[in-house]
Tab-separated table of C-alpha atoms in Angstrom:
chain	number	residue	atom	x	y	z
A	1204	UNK	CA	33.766	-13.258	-42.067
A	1205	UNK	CA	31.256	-16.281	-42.637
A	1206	UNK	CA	33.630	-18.790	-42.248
A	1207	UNK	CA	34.939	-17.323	-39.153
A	1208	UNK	CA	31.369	-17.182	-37.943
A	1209	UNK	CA	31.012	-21.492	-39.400
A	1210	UNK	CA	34.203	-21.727	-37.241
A	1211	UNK	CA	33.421	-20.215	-33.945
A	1212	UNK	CA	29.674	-21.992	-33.851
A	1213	UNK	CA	31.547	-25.041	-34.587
A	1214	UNK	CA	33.751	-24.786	-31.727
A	1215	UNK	CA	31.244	-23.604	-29.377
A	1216	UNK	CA	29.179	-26.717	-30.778
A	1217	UNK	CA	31.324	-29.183	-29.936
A	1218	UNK	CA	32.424	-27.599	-26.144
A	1219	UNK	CA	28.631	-28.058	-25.935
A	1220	UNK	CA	28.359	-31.841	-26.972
A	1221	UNK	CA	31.631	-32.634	-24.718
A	1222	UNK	CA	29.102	-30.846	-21.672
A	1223	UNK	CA	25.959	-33.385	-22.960
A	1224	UNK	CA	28.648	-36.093	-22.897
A	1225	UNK	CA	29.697	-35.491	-19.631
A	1226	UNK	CA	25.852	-34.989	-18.382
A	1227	UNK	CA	24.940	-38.211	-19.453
A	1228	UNK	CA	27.635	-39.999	-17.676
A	1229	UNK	CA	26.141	-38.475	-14.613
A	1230	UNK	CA	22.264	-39.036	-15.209
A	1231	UNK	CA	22.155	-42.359	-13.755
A	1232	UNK	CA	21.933	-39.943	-10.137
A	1233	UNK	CA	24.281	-39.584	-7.051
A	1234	UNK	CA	25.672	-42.981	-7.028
A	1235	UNK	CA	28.771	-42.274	-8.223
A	1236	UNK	CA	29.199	-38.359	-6.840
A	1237	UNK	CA	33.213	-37.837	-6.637
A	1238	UNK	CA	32.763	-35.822	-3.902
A	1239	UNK	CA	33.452	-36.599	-0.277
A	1240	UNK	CA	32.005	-34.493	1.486
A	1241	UNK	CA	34.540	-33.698	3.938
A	1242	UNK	CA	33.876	-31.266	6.980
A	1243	UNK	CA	35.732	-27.967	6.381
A	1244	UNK	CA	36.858	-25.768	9.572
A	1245	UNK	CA	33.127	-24.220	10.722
A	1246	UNK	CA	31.617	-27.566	10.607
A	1247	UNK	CA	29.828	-27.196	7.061
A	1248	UNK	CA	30.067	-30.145	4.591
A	1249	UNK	CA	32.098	-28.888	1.959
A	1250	UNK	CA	33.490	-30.591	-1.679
A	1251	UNK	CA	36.858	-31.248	-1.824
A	1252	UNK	CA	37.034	-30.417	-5.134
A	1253	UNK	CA	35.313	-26.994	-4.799
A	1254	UNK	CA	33.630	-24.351	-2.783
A	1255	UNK	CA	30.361	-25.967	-2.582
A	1256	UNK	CA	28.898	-26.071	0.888
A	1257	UNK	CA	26.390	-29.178	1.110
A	1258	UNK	CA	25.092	-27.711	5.041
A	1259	UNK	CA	22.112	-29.319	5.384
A	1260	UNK	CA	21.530	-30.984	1.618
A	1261	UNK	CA	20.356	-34.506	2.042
A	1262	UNK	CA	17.496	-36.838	0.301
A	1263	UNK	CA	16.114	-36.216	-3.075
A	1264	UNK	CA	14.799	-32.710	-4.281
A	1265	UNK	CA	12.506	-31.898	-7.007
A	1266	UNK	CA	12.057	-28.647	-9.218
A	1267	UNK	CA	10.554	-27.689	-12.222
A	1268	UNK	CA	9.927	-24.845	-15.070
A	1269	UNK	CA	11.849	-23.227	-17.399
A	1270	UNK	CA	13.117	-24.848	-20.466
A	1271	UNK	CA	15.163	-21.864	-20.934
A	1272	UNK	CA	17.759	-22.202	-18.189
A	1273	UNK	CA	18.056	-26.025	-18.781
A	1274	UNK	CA	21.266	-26.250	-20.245
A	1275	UNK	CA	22.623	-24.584	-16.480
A	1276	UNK	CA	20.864	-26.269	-14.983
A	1277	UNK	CA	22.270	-29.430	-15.990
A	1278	UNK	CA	25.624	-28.240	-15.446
A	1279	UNK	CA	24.473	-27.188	-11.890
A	1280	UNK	CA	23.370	-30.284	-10.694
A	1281	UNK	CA	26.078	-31.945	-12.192
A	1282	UNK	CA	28.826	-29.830	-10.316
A	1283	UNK	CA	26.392	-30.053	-6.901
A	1284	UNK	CA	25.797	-33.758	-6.649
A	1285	UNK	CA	29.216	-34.369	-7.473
A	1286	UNK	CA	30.435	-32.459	-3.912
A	1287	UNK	CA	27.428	-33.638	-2.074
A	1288	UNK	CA	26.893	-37.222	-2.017
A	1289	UNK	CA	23.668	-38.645	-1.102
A	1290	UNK	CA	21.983	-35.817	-2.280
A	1291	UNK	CA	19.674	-35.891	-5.675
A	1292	UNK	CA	18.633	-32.977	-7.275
A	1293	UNK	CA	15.787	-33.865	-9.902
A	1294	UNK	CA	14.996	-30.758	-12.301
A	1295	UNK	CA	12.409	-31.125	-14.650
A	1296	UNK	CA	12.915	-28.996	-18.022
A	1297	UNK	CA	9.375	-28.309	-18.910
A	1298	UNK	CA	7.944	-24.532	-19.291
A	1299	UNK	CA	7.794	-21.439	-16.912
A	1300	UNK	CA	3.808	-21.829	-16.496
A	1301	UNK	CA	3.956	-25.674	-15.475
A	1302	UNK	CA	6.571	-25.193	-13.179
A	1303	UNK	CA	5.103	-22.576	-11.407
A	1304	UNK	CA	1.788	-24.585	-11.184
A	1305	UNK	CA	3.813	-27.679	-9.979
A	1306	UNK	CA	4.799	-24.686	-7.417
A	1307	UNK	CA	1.864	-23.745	-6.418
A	1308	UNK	CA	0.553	-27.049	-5.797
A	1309	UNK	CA	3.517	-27.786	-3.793
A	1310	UNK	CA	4.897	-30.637	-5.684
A	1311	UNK	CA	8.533	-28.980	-5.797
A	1312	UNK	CA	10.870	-27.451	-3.680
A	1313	UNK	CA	11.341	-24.395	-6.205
A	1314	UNK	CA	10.629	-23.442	-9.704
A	1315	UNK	CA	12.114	-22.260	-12.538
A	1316	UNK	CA	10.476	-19.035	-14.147
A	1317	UNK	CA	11.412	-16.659	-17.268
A	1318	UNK	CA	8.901	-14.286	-15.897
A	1319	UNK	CA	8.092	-12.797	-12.315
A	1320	UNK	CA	4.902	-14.299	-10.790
A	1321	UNK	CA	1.907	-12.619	-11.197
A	1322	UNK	CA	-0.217	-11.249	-8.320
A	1323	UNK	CA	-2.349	-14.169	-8.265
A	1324	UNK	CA	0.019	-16.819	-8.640
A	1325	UNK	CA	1.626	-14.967	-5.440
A	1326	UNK	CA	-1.824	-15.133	-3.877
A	1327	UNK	CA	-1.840	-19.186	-4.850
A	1328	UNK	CA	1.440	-19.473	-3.052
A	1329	UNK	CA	-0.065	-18.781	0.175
A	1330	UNK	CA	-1.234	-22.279	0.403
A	1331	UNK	CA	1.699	-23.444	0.212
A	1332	UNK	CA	4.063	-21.366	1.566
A	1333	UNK	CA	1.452	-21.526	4.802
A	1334	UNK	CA	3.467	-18.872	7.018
A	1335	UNK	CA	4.837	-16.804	3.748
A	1336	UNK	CA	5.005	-16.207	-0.108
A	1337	UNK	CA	6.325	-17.265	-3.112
A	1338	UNK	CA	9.027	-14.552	-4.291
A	1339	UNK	CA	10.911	-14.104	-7.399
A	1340	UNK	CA	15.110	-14.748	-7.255
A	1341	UNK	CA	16.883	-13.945	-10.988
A	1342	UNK	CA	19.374	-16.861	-11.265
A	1343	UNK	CA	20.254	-17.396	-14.835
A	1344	UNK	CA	19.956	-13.943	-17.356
A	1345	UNK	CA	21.167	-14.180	-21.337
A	1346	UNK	CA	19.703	-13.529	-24.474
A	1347	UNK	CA	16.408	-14.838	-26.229
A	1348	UNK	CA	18.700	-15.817	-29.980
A	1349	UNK	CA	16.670	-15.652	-33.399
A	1350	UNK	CA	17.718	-18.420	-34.738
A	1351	UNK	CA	17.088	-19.419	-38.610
A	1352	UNK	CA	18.316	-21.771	-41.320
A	1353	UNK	CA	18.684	-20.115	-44.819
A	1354	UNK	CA	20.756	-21.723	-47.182
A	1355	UNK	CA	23.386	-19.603	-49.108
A	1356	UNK	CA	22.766	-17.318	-45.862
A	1357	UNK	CA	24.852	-17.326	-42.984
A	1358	UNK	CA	24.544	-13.665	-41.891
A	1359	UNK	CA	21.115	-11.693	-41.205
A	1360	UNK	CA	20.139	-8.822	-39.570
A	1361	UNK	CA	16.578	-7.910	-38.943
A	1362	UNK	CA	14.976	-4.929	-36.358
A	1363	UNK	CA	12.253	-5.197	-34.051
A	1364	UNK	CA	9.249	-3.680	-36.161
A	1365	UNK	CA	10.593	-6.623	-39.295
A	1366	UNK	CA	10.494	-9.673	-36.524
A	1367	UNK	CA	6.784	-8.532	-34.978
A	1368	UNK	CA	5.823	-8.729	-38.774
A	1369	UNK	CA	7.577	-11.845	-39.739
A	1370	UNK	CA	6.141	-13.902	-36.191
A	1371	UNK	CA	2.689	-11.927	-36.552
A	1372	UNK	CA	2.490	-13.425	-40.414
A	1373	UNK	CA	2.752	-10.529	-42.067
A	1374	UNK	CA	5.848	-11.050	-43.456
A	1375	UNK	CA	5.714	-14.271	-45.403
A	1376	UNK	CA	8.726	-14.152	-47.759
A	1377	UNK	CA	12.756	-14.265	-47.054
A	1378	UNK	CA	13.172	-11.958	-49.827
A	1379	UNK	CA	10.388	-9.545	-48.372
A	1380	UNK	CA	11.491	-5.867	-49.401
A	1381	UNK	CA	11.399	-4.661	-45.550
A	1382	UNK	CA	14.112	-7.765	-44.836
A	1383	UNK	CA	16.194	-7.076	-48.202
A	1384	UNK	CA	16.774	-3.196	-47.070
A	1385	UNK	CA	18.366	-4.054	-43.506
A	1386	UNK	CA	20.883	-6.768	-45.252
A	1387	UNK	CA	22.230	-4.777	-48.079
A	1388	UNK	CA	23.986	-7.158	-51.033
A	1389	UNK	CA	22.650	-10.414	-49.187
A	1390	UNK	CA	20.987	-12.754	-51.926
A	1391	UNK	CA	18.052	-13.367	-49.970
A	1392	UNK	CA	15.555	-16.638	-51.625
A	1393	UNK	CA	12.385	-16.046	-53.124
A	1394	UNK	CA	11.193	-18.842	-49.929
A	1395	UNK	CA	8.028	-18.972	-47.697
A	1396	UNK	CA	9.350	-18.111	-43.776
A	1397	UNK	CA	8.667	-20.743	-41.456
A	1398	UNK	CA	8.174	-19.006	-38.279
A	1399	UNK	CA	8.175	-21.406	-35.089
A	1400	UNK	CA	7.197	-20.400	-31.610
A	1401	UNK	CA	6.095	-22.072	-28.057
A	1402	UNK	CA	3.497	-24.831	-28.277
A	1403	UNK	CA	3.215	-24.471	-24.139
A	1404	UNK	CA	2.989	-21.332	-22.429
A	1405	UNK	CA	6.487	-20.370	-22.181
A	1406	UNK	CA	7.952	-17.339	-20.455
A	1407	UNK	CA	10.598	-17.028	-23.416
A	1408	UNK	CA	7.200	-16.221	-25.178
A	1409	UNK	CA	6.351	-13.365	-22.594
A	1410	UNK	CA	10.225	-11.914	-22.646
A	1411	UNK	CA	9.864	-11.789	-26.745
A	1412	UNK	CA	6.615	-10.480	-26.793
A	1413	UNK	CA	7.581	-7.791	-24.287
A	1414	UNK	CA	10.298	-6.880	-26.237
A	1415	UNK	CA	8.097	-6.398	-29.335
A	1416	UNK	CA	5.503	-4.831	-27.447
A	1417	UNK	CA	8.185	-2.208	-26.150
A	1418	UNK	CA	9.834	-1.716	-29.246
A	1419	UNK	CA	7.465	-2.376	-32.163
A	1420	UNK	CA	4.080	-1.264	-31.069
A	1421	UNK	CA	2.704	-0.599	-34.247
A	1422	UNK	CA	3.277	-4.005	-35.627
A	1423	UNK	CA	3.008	-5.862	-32.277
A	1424	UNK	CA	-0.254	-5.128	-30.270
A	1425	UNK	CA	-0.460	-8.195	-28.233
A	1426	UNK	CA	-0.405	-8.544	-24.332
A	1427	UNK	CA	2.679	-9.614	-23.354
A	1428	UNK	CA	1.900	-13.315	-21.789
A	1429	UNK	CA	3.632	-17.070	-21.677
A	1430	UNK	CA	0.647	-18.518	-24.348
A	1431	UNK	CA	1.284	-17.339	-27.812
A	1432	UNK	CA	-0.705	-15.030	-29.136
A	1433	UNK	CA	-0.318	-14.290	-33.027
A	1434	UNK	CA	-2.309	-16.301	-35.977
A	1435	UNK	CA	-0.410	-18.752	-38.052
A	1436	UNK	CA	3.236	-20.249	-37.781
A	1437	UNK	CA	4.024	-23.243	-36.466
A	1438	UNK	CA	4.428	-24.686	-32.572
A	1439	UNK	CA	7.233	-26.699	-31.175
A	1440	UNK	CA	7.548	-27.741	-27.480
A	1441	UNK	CA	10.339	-25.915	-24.843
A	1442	UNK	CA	13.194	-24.155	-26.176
A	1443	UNK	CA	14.534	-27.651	-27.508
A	1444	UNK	CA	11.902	-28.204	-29.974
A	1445	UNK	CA	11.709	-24.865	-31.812
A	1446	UNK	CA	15.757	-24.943	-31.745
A	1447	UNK	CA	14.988	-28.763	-33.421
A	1448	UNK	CA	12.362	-27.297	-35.967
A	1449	UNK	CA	14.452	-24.792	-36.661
A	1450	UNK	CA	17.379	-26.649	-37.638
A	1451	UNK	CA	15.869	-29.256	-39.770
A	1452	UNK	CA	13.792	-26.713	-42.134
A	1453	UNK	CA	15.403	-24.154	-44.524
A	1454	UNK	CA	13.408	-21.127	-44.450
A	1455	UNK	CA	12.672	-21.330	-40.551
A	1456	UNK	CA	12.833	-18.627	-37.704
A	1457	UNK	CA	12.385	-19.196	-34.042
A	1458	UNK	CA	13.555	-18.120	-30.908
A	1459	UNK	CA	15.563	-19.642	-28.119
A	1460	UNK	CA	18.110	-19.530	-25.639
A	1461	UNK	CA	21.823	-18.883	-27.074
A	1462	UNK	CA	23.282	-21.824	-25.604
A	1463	UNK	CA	19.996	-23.936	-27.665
A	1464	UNK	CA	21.955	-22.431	-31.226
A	1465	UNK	CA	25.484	-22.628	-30.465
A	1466	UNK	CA	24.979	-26.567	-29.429
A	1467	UNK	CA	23.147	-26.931	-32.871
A	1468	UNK	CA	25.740	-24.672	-34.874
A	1469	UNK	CA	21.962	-22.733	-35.541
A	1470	UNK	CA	23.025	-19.141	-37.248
A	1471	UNK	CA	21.644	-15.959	-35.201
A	1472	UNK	CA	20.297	-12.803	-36.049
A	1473	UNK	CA	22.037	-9.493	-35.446
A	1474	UNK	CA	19.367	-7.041	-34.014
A	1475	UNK	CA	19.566	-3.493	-35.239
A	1476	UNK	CA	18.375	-1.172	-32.322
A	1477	UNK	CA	18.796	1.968	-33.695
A	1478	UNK	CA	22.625	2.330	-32.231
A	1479	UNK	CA	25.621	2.477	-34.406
A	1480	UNK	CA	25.731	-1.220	-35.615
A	1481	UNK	CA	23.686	-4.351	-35.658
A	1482	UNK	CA	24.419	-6.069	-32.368
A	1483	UNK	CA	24.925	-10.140	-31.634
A	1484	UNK	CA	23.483	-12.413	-29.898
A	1485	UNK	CA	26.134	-12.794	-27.076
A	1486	UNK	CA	26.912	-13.659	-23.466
A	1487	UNK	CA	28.834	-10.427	-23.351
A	1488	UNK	CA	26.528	-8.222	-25.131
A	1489	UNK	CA	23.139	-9.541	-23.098
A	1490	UNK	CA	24.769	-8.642	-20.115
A	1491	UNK	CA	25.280	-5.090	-20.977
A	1492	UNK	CA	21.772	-4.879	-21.284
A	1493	UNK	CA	20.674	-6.706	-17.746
A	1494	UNK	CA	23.137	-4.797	-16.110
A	1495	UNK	CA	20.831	-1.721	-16.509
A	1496	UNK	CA	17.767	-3.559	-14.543
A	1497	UNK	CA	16.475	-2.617	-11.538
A	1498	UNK	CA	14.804	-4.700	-8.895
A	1499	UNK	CA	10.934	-3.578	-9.041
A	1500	UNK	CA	9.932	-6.209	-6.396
A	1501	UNK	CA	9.376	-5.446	-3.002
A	1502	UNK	CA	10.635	-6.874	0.797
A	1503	UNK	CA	12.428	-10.162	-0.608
A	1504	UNK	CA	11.295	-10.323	-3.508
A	1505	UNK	CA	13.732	-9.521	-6.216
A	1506	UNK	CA	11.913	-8.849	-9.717
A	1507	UNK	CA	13.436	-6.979	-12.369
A	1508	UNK	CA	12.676	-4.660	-14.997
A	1509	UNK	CA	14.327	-4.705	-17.726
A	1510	UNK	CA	14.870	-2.499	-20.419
A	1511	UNK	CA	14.002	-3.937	-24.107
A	1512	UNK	CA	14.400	-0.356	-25.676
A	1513	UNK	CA	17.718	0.304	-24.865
A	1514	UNK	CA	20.156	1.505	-27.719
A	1515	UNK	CA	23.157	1.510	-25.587
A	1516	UNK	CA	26.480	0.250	-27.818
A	1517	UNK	CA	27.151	-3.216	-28.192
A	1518	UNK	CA	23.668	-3.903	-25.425
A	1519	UNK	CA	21.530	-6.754	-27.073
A	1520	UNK	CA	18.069	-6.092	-25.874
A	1521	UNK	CA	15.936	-9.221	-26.342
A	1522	UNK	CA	17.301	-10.746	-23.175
A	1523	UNK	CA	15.262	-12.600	-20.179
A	1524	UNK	CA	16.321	-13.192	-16.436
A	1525	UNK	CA	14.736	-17.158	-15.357
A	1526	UNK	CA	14.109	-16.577	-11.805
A	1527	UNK	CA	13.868	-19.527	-9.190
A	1528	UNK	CA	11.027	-19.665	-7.274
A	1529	UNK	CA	10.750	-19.939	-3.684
A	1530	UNK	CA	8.648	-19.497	-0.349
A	1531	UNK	CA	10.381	-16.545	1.637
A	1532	UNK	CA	8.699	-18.624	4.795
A	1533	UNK	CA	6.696	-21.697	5.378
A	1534	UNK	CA	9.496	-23.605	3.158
A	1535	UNK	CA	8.924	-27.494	3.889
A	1536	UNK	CA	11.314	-28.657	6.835
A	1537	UNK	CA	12.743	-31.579	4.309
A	1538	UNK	CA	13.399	-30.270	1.370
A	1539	UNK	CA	14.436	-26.330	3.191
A	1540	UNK	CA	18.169	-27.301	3.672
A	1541	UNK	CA	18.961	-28.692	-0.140
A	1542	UNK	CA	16.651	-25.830	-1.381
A	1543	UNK	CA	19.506	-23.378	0.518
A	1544	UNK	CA	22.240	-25.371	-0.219
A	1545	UNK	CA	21.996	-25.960	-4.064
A	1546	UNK	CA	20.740	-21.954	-4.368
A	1547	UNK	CA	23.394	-20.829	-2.468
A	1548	UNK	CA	25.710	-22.754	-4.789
A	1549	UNK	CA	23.974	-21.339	-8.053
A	1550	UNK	CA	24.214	-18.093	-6.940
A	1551	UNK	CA	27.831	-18.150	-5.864
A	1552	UNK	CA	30.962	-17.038	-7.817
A	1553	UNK	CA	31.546	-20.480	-8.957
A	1554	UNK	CA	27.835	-21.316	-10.067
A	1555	UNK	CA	27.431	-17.733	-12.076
A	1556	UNK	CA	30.916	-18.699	-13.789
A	1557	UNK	CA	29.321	-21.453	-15.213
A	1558	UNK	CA	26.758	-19.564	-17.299
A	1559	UNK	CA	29.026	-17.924	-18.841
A	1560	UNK	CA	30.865	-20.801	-20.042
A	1561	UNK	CA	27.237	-22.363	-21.127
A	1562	UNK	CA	26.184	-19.535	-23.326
A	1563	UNK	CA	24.674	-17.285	-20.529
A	1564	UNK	CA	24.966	-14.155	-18.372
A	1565	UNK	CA	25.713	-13.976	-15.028
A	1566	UNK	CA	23.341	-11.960	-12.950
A	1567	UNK	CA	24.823	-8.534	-12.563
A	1568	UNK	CA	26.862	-8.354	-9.096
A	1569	UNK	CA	24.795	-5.965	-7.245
A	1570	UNK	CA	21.846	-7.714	-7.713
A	1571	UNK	CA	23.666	-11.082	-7.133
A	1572	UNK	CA	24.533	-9.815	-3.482
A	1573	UNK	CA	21.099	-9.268	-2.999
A	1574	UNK	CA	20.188	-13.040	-3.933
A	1575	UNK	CA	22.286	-15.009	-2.215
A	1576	UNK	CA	21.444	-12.641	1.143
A	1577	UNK	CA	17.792	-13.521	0.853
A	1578	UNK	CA	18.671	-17.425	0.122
A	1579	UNK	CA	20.577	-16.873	3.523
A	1580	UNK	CA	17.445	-15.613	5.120
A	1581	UNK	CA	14.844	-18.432	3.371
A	1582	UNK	CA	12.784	-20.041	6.390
């Protein structure tokens, strides 16, 4: 069973790297797009190579935010400027609270958030959105992974009440009695835990913290919010970082995005809900649990809530939805047409495919028809 876990994080690992390879190739900007954006029957620009329709796509674009859905992202742009040349799509991997700042002060065309915005970050959005408001779209949903580096120990399994105590720094020990009774027969080290979260506020942070919150409230009393709140452990910055940390030092614990461990080879702990068996960290298994979300926004606005408590088989339930934000009106005139273009692309059948193949989940169909009609509708 271990080895066939070495082998498939491996092979995921190295599909990964071939992406990264390919990605750099590209980084140097549209110059060399391979698409020729050839005029399909209604008149809009479409790729030759796919169904991407470039409309009204032209100059340079900038976004921001969430380090979470980087690794789709880069695979977005990729596919985009490749079928829409003379277009440039510049997305900056940074952290759900700058980007929506950068937002807010209308320094980007959209943002990428792991959270919903708040009332008054809608209220800040007025002055920029001038005739409208910023509103939430979920793009890119998967789960939050616990990743950790143990040697001699390739398979854990931990619940929610053990991981509020290990990241609040209460447990400080691998071989910790409350860990040892969940993995039965594991030879767990008499090691400190190196717990590693967000340096910057982070709405990876939030989702974990409202997961702990929902299902550990005894052990985990914090407000759920993008800065972290808990004493001790140690910071890393974006997803990339703690992944890093987490990697390099035996006895560390952190949390990230899936496709952050599989690219690393980073092992993953199996959650026990409370349901039959522990479940995985998986594309598959995350999207069990975002399929039960409902939208909790109103008019365009398309928040979700979630569910962290569910015990529904095989549903892993620390999972986040990174939402891109936009102006439902008062978009700017220059930037409005890419904005469309390269969302409507994302949220298509052929963008949501690719975050499955990048360690993802696709947002569940429903909803989906519900995004791309507002993207239809932006102004």
């Amino acid at each position: 069973m271990k080895l066939q876990r070495k082998n498939r994080l491996r092979a995921t690992a190295l599909g990964a790297l071939a992406v990264s390879g390919a990605l750099v190739l590209t980084a140097c900007g549209s110059d060399n797009n391979s698409g020729d954006g050839s005029t399909g029957g209604s008149g809009e620009k479409t790729s030759a190579a796919s169904n991407i329709k470039c409309d009204d796509a032209k100059g340079q674009l900038r976004a921001s935010g969430s380090s979470a859905q980087k690794n789709a992202m880069d695979l977005w742009v990729k596919n985009y400027m490749a079928a829409c040349s003379g277009v440039e799509i510049n997305y900056k991997s940074s952290s759900s609270g700058e980007g929506i700042i950068a937002f807010n002060q209308g320094t980007v065309g959209f943002a990428g958030s792991d959270s919903a915005l708040k009332p008054e970050e809608v209220a800040d959005s007025k002055k920029t959105c001038k005739t409208g408001q910023g509103i939430n779209l979920p793009m890119v949903g998967g789960p939050i992974a616990i990743g950790f580096h143990l040697e001699g120990v390739d398979s854990l399994t931990l619940d929610a009440p053990t991981l509020a105590k290990i990241f609040n720094n209460k447990i400080k020990k691998w071989d910790d009695p409350a860990i040892a009774k969940l993995n039965d027969g594991a030879k767990l080290p008499d090691k400190a835990i190196q717990a590693f979260h967000r340096s910057e506020d982070s709405g990876t942070t939030q989702n974990l913290g409202k997961y702990l919150a929902a299902t550990a409230p005894s052990d985990w009393k914090y407000e759920a919010e993008k800065k972290w709140p808990a004493p001790g452990g140690q910071a890393a910055s974006g997803s990339s970082g703690v992944a890093a940390q987490v990697k390099q030092v035996d006895g560390a614990i952190g949390y990230f995005e899936l496709s952050y461990a599989a690219s690393q080879s980073i092992s993953t702990v199996d959650i026990n809900t409370g349901g039959s068996a522990p479940v995985k960290a998986t594309s598959e298994n995350a999207s069990k649990a975002i399929a039960a979300a409902k939208v909790k926004g109103t008019g365009k606005d398309l928040a979700l809530d979630l569910d962290y408590t569910t015990k529904a088989e095989g549903a892993y339930p620390l999972v986040l939805v990174t939402y891109e934000v936009v102006c439902d009106t008062g978009n700017k005139a220059d930037t409005l047409g890419t904005v469309k273009s390269f969302l409507t692309y994302t949220a298509s059948d052929e963008g949501q495919k690719v975050l499955t193949e990048a360690g993802y989940a696709p947002i569940p169909a429903e909803i989906n028809a519900k995004v791309r009609e507002t993207i239809g509708s932006l102004s």
